[in-house]
Coordinates of C-alpha atoms in Angstrom, one line a residue:
M1 CA 32.9 -4.5 25.9
I2 CA 32.1 -7.1 23.2
G3 CA 33.4 -10.6 23.0
L4 CA 33.8 -13.7 20.8
R5 CA 30.2 -14.0 19.9
S6 CA 30.1 -10.3 18.8
A7 CA 33.4 -10.8 17.0
L8 CA 31.7 -13.3 14.7
V9 CA 29.2 -10.6 13.8
L10 CA 31.9 -7.9 13.4
S11 CA 33.8 -10.1 11.0
M12 CA 30.9 -9.6 8.6
I13 CA 31.9 -6.0 8.3
G14 CA 34.8 -6.8 6.0
G15 CA 33.9 -6.0 2.5
L16 CA 30.8 -4.0 3.4
G17 CA 32.7 -0.7 3.2
G18 CA 31.9 0.6 6.6
L19 CA 28.2 0.1 6.2
A20 CA 27.9 -0.5 10.0
T21 CA 28.5 3.1 10.7
Q22 CA 26.4 4.4 7.9
C23 CA 23.2 2.4 8.7
T24 CA 22.3 4.6 11.7
P25 CA 22.0 8.2 10.5
R26 CA 23.0 10.7 13.2
K27 CA 24.8 13.9 13.7
P28 CA 28.6 13.4 14.1
P29 CA 29.9 13.4 17.6
P30 CA 30.9 16.9 18.9
V31 CA 34.5 17.8 18.2
V32 CA 36.2 18.3 21.6
A33 CA 39.9 18.9 21.8
T34 CA 41.5 16.4 24.2
P35 CA 45.0 16.3 25.8
P36 CA 47.6 14.4 23.8
A37 CA 48.0 12.0 26.7
P38 CA 45.8 11.0 29.7
V39 CA 45.8 13.5 32.4
K40 CA 45.8 12.6 36.1
A41 CA 42.3 11.3 36.8
G42 CA 40.2 13.8 38.9
P43 CA 38.7 14.3 40.9
E44 CA 37.0 17.3 39.3
I45 CA 36.8 17.3 35.5
G46 CA 34.8 19.5 33.1
V47 CA 32.2 17.6 31.0
T48 CA 30.4 18.9 27.9
T49 CA 26.8 17.8 27.6
T50 CA 25.2 18.0 24.2
P51 CA 21.4 17.3 24.0
V52 CA 20.2 14.6 21.7
P53 CA 16.6 14.3 20.5
L54 CA 14.7 11.0 20.4
D55 CA 14.2 11.5 16.7
V56 CA 16.3 14.0 14.7
A57 CA 13.7 14.2 12.0
N58 CA 11.0 14.9 14.6
P59 CA 12.6 16.7 17.6
A60 CA 9.2 17.1 19.3
K61 CA 8.6 13.4 19.6
T62 CA 8.8 11.9 23.1
T63 CA 6.3 9.1 23.3
L64 CA 7.1 5.4 22.7
E65 CA 5.2 2.2 22.7
G66 CA 4.8 0.3 26.0
G67 CA 4.1 3.3 28.2
F68 CA 7.6 4.9 27.8
T69 CA 8.3 8.6 27.5
Y70 CA 11.6 10.1 26.4
A71 CA 12.9 12.3 29.3
G72 CA 16.0 13.7 27.6
G73 CA 19.4 12.5 26.4
L74 CA 23.0 13.8 26.4
V75 CA 26.3 13.2 24.6
L76 CA 29.1 13.3 27.2
T77 CA 32.6 14.5 26.3
S78 CA 35.5 16.2 28.2
A79 CA 38.4 18.4 27.1
D80 CA 40.1 17.7 30.5
T81 CA 40.8 14.0 30.2
T82 CA 41.1 11.2 27.6
R83 CA 39.7 8.8 30.2
L84 CA 36.0 9.7 30.0
H85 CA 35.3 6.6 27.8
G86 CA 34.2 3.0 28.0
L87 CA 31.4 3.7 30.6
S88 CA 30.1 0.2 31.3
D89 CA 27.4 0.5 34.0
L90 CA 25.8 3.1 36.2
S91 CA 23.7 3.6 39.2
V92 CA 21.5 6.7 39.7
T93 CA 19.9 7.5 43.1
A94 CA 16.5 9.1 43.6
D95 CA 18.2 12.4 44.4
G96 CA 20.1 12.3 41.0
R97 CA 23.5 11.1 42.1
L98 CA 25.1 9.3 39.2
T99 CA 27.9 6.8 39.6
A100 CA 29.4 4.9 36.6
I101 CA 32.4 2.6 36.2
T102 CA 34.6 2.3 33.1
D103 CA 36.4 -0.5 31.4
E104 CA 39.7 1.2 32.1
G105 CA 39.3 1.0 35.9
D106 CA 37.8 4.5 36.7
V107 CA 34.8 5.8 38.6
F108 CA 32.8 8.6 37.1
E109 CA 30.5 10.6 39.4
A110 CA 28.1 13.5 38.7
K111 CA 24.9 15.2 39.8
I112 CA 22.1 15.0 37.3
Q113 CA 20.5 18.3 36.3
L114 CA 16.8 18.4 35.4
D115 CA 14.5 21.1 34.2
A116 CA 11.1 22.0 35.7
A117 CA 9.5 19.0 33.9
G118 CA 12.0 16.5 35.3
R119 CA 13.8 16.1 32.0
L120 CA 17.5 15.4 31.8
V121 CA 19.3 18.6 30.7
G122 CA 22.9 18.4 32.1
L123 CA 25.4 17.2 34.6
S124 CA 27.2 19.0 37.4
E125 CA 29.8 18.2 40.1
T126 CA 31.5 15.8 37.6
K127 CA 34.4 13.8 38.9
L128 CA 36.7 11.0 37.6
R129 CA 38.9 8.9 39.8
P130 CA 40.6 5.5 39.6
L131 CA 39.1 2.5 41.2
P132 CA 41.3 1.3 44.1
G133 CA 42.8 -2.2 44.1
L134 CA 43.3 -4.5 47.0
N135 CA 46.4 -2.6 48.0
G136 CA 44.5 0.7 47.9
Q137 CA 46.3 1.8 44.7
P138 CA 44.8 2.4 41.2
L139 CA 44.4 -0.8 39.1
P140 CA 47.6 -1.2 37.0
N141 CA 46.3 -2.0 33.6
K142 CA 43.4 -3.0 31.3
Q143 CA 43.6 -6.7 32.2
E144 CA 43.0 -5.8 35.9
G145 CA 40.8 -2.7 35.5
D146 CA 38.2 -3.8 32.9
A147 CA 35.2 -3.0 35.1
E148 CA 31.9 -4.1 33.5
G149 CA 29.1 -4.2 36.1
L150 CA 28.1 -2.0 39.1
A151 CA 25.6 -2.8 41.9
V152 CA 24.8 -0.9 45.0
L153 CA 23.6 -3.1 48.0
P154 CA 20.9 -1.8 50.4
N155 CA 23.6 -0.7 52.9
G156 CA 25.4 1.4 50.3
D157 CA 28.3 -1.0 49.6
R158 CA 29.2 -1.3 45.9
L159 CA 29.9 -4.5 43.9
V160 CA 32.0 -4.3 40.8
S161 CA 32.3 -7.2 38.3
F162 CA 35.5 -7.3 36.1
E163 CA 36.4 -8.9 32.8
G164 CA 39.9 -10.1 31.8
H165 CA 40.7 -11.1 35.3
H166 CA 37.2 -12.3 36.1
R167 CA 36.2 -11.4 39.6
I168 CA 33.7 -9.5 41.8
W169 CA 34.9 -7.1 44.4
L170 CA 32.9 -5.4 47.2
Y171 CA 33.9 -1.8 47.9
P172 CA 32.6 -0.8 51.4
A173 CA 30.9 2.6 51.4
Q174 CA 32.8 5.2 53.4
P175 CA 31.1 7.8 55.7
D176 CA 32.1 10.5 53.2
G177 CA 30.6 8.5 50.3
G178 CA 34.0 7.3 49.1
W179 CA 35.1 3.8 48.0
G180 CA 36.9 1.8 50.6
T181 CA 39.5 -0.9 50.0
P182 CA 37.8 -3.8 48.2
R183 CA 37.6 -7.5 49.0
S184 CA 36.7 -10.5 46.8
V185 CA 33.1 -11.9 47.1
P186 CA 31.5 -15.0 45.6
K187 CA 31.2 -15.2 41.8
P188 CA 29.8 -17.9 39.5
A189 CA 31.8 -21.1 39.4
T190 CA 32.3 -21.1 35.7
I191 CA 34.9 -20.3 33.1
F192 CA 34.1 -17.1 31.2
P193 CA 35.6 -16.3 27.8
N194 CA 38.3 -13.6 27.9
N195 CA 36.0 -10.8 26.7
E196 CA 32.5 -12.2 27.5
G197 CA 32.4 -12.1 31.3
M198 CA 30.1 -10.8 34.0
E199 CA 28.6 -7.8 32.1
A200 CA 25.5 -7.5 34.3
I201 CA 25.3 -7.3 38.1
S202 CA 22.6 -6.0 40.4
A203 CA 21.5 -6.0 44.0
Y204 CA 18.5 -8.2 44.5
P205 CA 16.9 -7.2 47.8
A206 CA 13.9 -9.6 47.2
A207 CA 16.3 -12.5 48.1
G208 CA 17.9 -10.8 51.0
P209 CA 20.1 -7.7 51.9
D210 CA 23.3 -9.5 50.7
A211 CA 21.8 -11.0 47.5
Y212 CA 22.8 -10.0 44.0
L213 CA 22.2 -11.2 40.5
V214 CA 25.1 -11.8 38.1
G215 CA 24.7 -12.1 34.3
G216 CA 27.1 -13.3 31.7
E217 CA 27.1 -11.7 28.2
E218 CA 25.7 -14.9 26.6
G219 CA 22.6 -14.7 28.9
E220 CA 23.7 -16.9 31.8
V221 CA 22.2 -15.8 35.2
W222 CA 23.1 -16.6 38.8
L223 CA 21.8 -15.6 42.2
C224 CA 24.7 -14.9 44.6
R225 CA 25.0 -13.9 48.2
L226 CA 27.9 -12.5 50.2
S227 CA 27.2 -15.3 52.6
A228 CA 26.8 -18.2 50.1
D229 CA 27.9 -19.6 46.7
C230 CA 26.2 -18.6 43.5
K231 CA 23.2 -20.5 42.2
S232 CA 22.3 -20.9 38.5
L233 CA 19.0 -19.4 37.4
P234 CA 17.2 -19.6 34.0
P235 CA 19.0 -17.7 31.3
Q236 CA 17.9 -14.2 30.0
S237 CA 18.5 -14.5 26.3
G238 CA 18.4 -11.8 23.6
P239 CA 16.3 -12.0 20.4
D240 CA 19.1 -13.9 18.6
F241 CA 22.8 -14.7 18.7
T242 CA 23.9 -11.2 17.8
W243 CA 22.6 -9.9 21.1
G244 CA 24.3 -9.9 24.5
L245 CA 23.2 -9.4 28.1
T246 CA 24.9 -6.2 29.4
G247 CA 22.9 -4.9 32.4
F248 CA 20.6 -5.6 35.3
A249 CA 18.7 -3.2 37.6
P250 CA 16.5 -4.0 40.5
F251 CA 12.8 -3.1 40.1
A252 CA 9.8 -3.4 42.4
G253 CA 9.5 -6.5 44.5
T254 CA 10.9 -9.6 42.8
A255 CA 11.1 -7.8 39.4
V256 CA 14.3 -6.8 37.6
A257 CA 15.2 -4.9 34.5
T258 CA 17.4 -6.6 31.9
L259 CA 19.4 -4.8 29.2
H260 CA 20.4 -6.5 26.0
R261 CA 22.3 -4.9 23.1
G262 CA 22.7 -6.2 19.6
F263 CA 24.9 -5.4 16.7
D264 CA 25.2 -6.4 13.1
P265 CA 26.7 -4.5 10.1
I266 CA 23.3 -4.1 8.4
R267 CA 21.1 -2.8 11.3
G268 CA 23.8 -1.4 13.5
W269 CA 23.4 -1.0 17.3
R270 CA 20.1 -2.0 18.9
S271 CA 19.0 -2.4 22.5
V272 CA 16.1 -3.7 24.5
V273 CA 15.2 -3.2 28.2
R274 CA 12.7 -5.7 29.6
F275 CA 11.0 -5.7 33.0
I276 CA 11.0 -9.3 34.1
S277 CA 8.6 -10.3 36.9
D278 CA 10.8 -12.8 38.7
P279 CA 14.1 -14.0 37.3
T280 CA 14.4 -16.8 39.9
R281 CA 11.3 -18.6 38.5
P282 CA 11.3 -21.0 35.6
L283 CA 11.1 -19.3 32.2
A284 CA 7.5 -20.4 31.6
Q285 CA 6.5 -18.6 34.8
Q286 CA 8.3 -15.3 34.1
R287 CA 6.3 -12.4 32.8
T288 CA 7.6 -9.4 30.8
S289 CA 5.5 -6.4 32.0
A290 CA 7.1 -3.9 29.6
A291 CA 9.9 -3.6 27.0
L292 CA 11.7 -0.5 25.7
H293 CA 13.2 -1.0 22.2
I294 CA 16.1 1.3 21.2
D295 CA 16.0 1.1 17.4
G296 CA 15.2 3.0 14.2
A297 CA 15.8 6.7 14.3
M298 CA 16.4 6.7 18.1
P299 CA 19.9 7.6 19.6
R300 CA 21.7 4.2 19.3
D301 CA 25.0 3.0 20.5
N302 CA 26.6 0.2 22.6
F303 CA 24.4 0.5 25.7
E304 CA 25.9 -1.4 28.6
G305 CA 24.4 0.2 31.7
V306 CA 20.8 0.5 33.1
S307 CA 19.5 2.1 36.3
L308 CA 16.0 2.6 37.7
T309 CA 14.8 5.2 40.2
S310 CA 11.5 6.8 41.2
A311 CA 10.3 9.6 39.0
P312 CA 11.8 13.0 39.8
Q313 CA 9.8 16.1 40.6
G314 CA 8.1 17.4 37.6
A315 CA 7.7 14.0 35.9
A316 CA 4.4 12.2 35.7
P317 CA 3.3 11.0 39.2
G318 CA 3.9 7.3 39.7
A319 CA 6.4 7.0 36.9
T320 CA 9.6 5.0 37.0
R321 CA 12.7 6.8 35.7
L322 CA 15.1 4.7 33.6
Y323 CA 18.6 5.7 32.7
L324 CA 20.9 4.1 30.0
I325 CA 24.6 4.7 29.4
S326 CA 26.7 3.6 26.4
D327 CA 30.3 2.4 26.1
D328 CA 31.8 4.2 23.1
Q329 CA 34.8 2.0 22.6
A330 CA 33.5 -1.1 20.8
V331 CA 33.4 -0.5 17.1
G332 CA 34.3 2.5 14.9
A333 CA 35.0 6.2 15.4
N334 CA 31.3 7.2 15.2
Q335 CA 30.4 5.9 18.6
R336 CA 29.4 8.2 21.5
T337 CA 29.0 8.2 25.2
L338 CA 25.2 8.6 25.5
L339 CA 23.2 9.1 28.7
L340 CA 19.5 8.7 28.0
A341 CA 16.5 9.0 30.3
F342 CA 13.0 7.5 29.9
D343 CA 9.9 7.5 32.1
W344 CA 7.6 4.5 32.3
I345 CA 4.0 4.4 33.7
A346 CA 2.5 1.0 34.3
P347 CA -0.7 0.4 32.4
P348 CA -3.9 0.3 34.4
A349 CA -4.7 -3.1 35.8
P350 CA -7.4 -5.0 33.8
P351 CA -10.8 -5.0 35.4
A352 CA -11.5 -7.8 37.8
M353 CA -13.4 -10.7 36.3
P354 CA -17.0 -10.9 37.6
A355 CA -17.7 -13.6 40.1
P356 CA -19.3 -16.6 38.5
V357 CA -23.1 -16.8 39.2
K358 CA -23.9 -19.8 41.2
K359 CA -26.9 -21.7 39.8
R360 CA -29.2 -23.4 42.0
P361 CA -29.6 -27.0 41.3
V362 CA -32.9 -27.9 39.5
R363 CA -35.2 -30.0 41.6
R364 CA -36.8 -32.8 39.9
R365 CA -40.3 -33.6 41.0

């Protein structure tokens, strides 16, 4: 979702004749007939996956700056339900199990399909079901069901952050993989704007098995624990005020991936994923080891979810797989639900500096 800060940018659209949707050339979304009203959610739904190249003008292009390689992308649509929209965050496991939450209070689950080279080519076992509330029943409305962030703790329990009614719930993992009845857990002690809440949330095992990072859309960051209150950390700001923080994903050791998205009516949607060495350190001591920029001719939209896994079979050995998902309900009818995959290989470490040669003191006779 987008909030007050983004609304200032969107107000610039008036008088520009829809330039915001014209500035990012792309094929129109696939036309898929949908029911006239929402159907009962799930669990099984049919999902149409339409491949998207990294560059329409150069479909063979896959390489990007910073050590990233495009590993396939899909547009997701469904003729079975009107509720496959507003996907706000996702988690993908090493064996390709995808879980995403929506800002209408649903859970979308699927199995990622890869080709022999490990590239994203489709989804199977697609399911859509409502998130349960504290009473075990589906969340009643948008105000209660606006789920924005998803985190999976080391023990498999899920954390979901909500906007509107700002809160974080823990859903205990069930033996069959289902979602148990939630309970409230610590959240930052601050007042969020109505539509600029806790967009980013991630487990943070480096600080303990019950630790998690929480990020507000304006870049505020907190370290929370199930067993303790939240502690403010240095902010993770975007390039300028038109950007918002929308996603976190745990990386190696203390590192974390941050996702920012930006929008203005001239340049359209843009996104950047950064690998930050340690978000708990002062800003001057944080290092960005890599940055993936979604801009130009690349598939662009309102990316709100990021997930990292080990590279699948067929991909380059030692690579990190990165998935992004977009929320198609922010601005205009030309938005899509995009699922993109990228592989990243860390650059070789620089050679060690030679040891300084110790000079013997000169004896004076």
